[in-house]
Structures are given as structure tokens and as C-alpha cells.
Amino acid sequence: MFFVAGAKNTAGSHGVNERRSIYQKFREVDLLDKKKTVTALKPGEDRAILLGLGMILASVMMYFVLGITILRSYADSVWTEEGVCVVLNSTVTADMNCSYNCGSDCWRVSKYPCLQVYVSVNNTGRVSRLSHNEETQDASSECFYVPRCQKDSLAMHTVIMNISERLKVNQQVTCYYDPSEQQETVLLTRLYDHSVVFHSLLWPSCMLTGGALIIVMVKLTQYLSRLCEEIGKIKR
């Protein structure tokens, strides 16, 4: 009886040990798989964070470039009010000299006709000289448009005459003027208006938002992963 009972106990303990060893093997395989998954995810998460930081840095640099170019010109412009200008007179007064590049250290002189346009702003009786944009105003305080200087003066003359004919046909045009009236000149177009500023700031803003979202999503994934591990430890 004693030997039979001892044999049964030995067989039972041997079965329990086998089951424990099988469970430990499955557990070790499970832990190994988890370690492999974590090892595989960590470089991917690091690359995603670097991508997000790179996008944020690139957007900050774009903001800086836009700030010293477009935004500064937009803020410094005094022609902020939009109105309706009626063309009163558009005449060619004289030929203006300009210089064009003909090679290395070579500059030659050409001529273009100076078109002067006078308008009435918002039918107020205020007569102002019309200029094409801020660049034209800075280049010439007398002429409406300054063409790109080239050797063929006849081509520049044709461009100016076409502009004059269009202004005679369309006598009412949208213009921009200085509300403080410190500048007597009004502009036909602005180099950087609201739409240009909006579209120039749209892309760096999208890049900044995308980079921040990537970093937030990676950090959220890491937090949820740690939370799942802690819950699994509590259940064990």
C-alpha cells in the first residue's frame, strides 16, 4: 500500500511539474515576443518623433523667412484701404532711361515711355496719381508702370501703349489708398494682400500642426502601452 501510494504521489507531482514547465515555456515565449515587439516599436517611435521635430523646425524657419519678407512688406505698406478709382487722364509724357545687362560687367542704356495716370478716389473729388504697385512706386515716382528694361525699346513701348488703352476702356478700377492721406499716390494692386499673406502662412501652419500631431500620437501610444502593461501585471 505504501509503495502504491508513493508511486501515485510521484506520478502526480511529475505531472504537475510538467504542466508548470509547459506554462513557464509559454510564458517565456510570450515575454520574448513582447520584448521583440517593444524593441521593434522603439526605433519606429524614435523616427516618428524625429520626423515631427523636423517638421516643427522647418515650419519655424519658414515663419522666420516669411516674417522678414512678406509680412514685413505687408505691415509697412500704408495703402491699406480698398476703394474705387475713376480714371481721369492717362498720357505718355516723356521717355525714361533704363539700363539692362548685356553680359559680364556690361550695361547699356535703353528707353521706355513714361505713362502717367490720374484718378479720382471714391468719387470724392480727390485727384491722385495711380501707380501699379509698391515696387513701381519705389522705382519711379512719376510713371504708372516700369517695364523690365531690355534692348528692344519698341517692345517696351508696345507694352505701355497696351496698358494705356486698357485703362481708357476700363475707366473704373479697384485701387488701394492711404487712409491717413500721407501718400498722395494710390495703387492699382498690392504686392502682398490678405490672400497672399493667408496662403503664405497656411503651409507652414499645416506643417507645424502635422509635426505636433505626430509627436502627440507617439506619446499617447507610449502611454497606452505602459498602461496596458501595468494592468497586465495587476491581473497576474
PDB file of C-alpha atoms in Angstrom, residues 3-4 9 12 30 47 59 62 64 81 93 98 103 116 121-123 137-138 140-142 145 163 193 202 207 226 228:
ATOM      1  CA  PHE A   3       4.665   1.731  -2.274  1.00  0.00           C
ATOM      2  CA  VAL A   4       1.499   2.142  -4.372  1.00  0.00           C
ATOM      3  CA  ASN A   9       2.254  10.728  -5.476  1.00  0.00           C
ATOM      4  CA  GLY A  12       1.104  13.206  -9.681  1.00  0.00           C
ATOM      5  CA  ASP A  30       5.138  35.369 -24.590  1.00  0.00           C
ATOM      6  CA  ARG A  47      11.946  58.059 -36.086  1.00  0.00           C
ATOM      7  CA  SER A  59       7.876  75.420 -40.100  1.00  0.00           C
ATOM      8  CA  MET A  62       9.560  79.215 -42.831  1.00  0.00           C
ATOM      9  CA  PHE A  64      11.111  83.414 -39.910  1.00  0.00           C
ATOM     10  CA  GLU A  81      -7.877 100.845 -47.736  1.00  0.00           C
ATOM     11  CA  THR A  93       4.694 112.298 -71.030  1.00  0.00           C
ATOM     12  CA  CYS A  98      16.855 102.463 -68.015  1.00  0.00           C
ATOM     13  CA  GLY A 103      26.976  90.489 -70.389  1.00  0.00           C
ATOM     14  CA  GLN A 116       1.113 108.954 -66.112  1.00  0.00           C
ATOM     15  CA  VAL A 121     -10.700 108.130 -55.498  1.00  0.00           C
ATOM     16  CA  ASN A 122     -14.229 107.056 -54.459  1.00  0.00           C
ATOM     17  CA  ASN A 123     -15.756 109.993 -56.387  1.00  0.00           C
ATOM     18  CA  GLN A 137       6.216 103.446 -56.629  1.00  0.00           C
ATOM     19  CA  ASP A 138       9.722 102.891 -55.264  1.00  0.00           C
ATOM     20  CA  SER A 140       9.594 105.697 -60.242  1.00  0.00           C
ATOM     21  CA  SER A 141       7.513 108.330 -58.514  1.00  0.00           C
ATOM     22  CA  GLU A 142       6.114 109.615 -61.825  1.00  0.00           C
ATOM     23  CA  TYR A 145       4.374 101.181 -64.759  1.00  0.00           C
ATOM     24  CA  ILE A 163      -1.779  99.364 -70.677  1.00  0.00           C
ATOM     25  CA  ASP A 193      -2.597  91.493 -49.915  1.00  0.00           C
ATOM     26  CA  LEU A 202      -1.140  78.293 -44.495  1.00  0.00           C
ATOM     27  CA  MET A 207       3.422  71.587 -41.249  1.00  0.00           C
ATOM     28  CA  ARG A 226       2.650  51.358 -20.403  1.00  0.00           C
ATOM     29  CA  CYS A 228      -1.664  48.067 -20.652  1.00  0.00           C
TER      30      CYS A 228
END
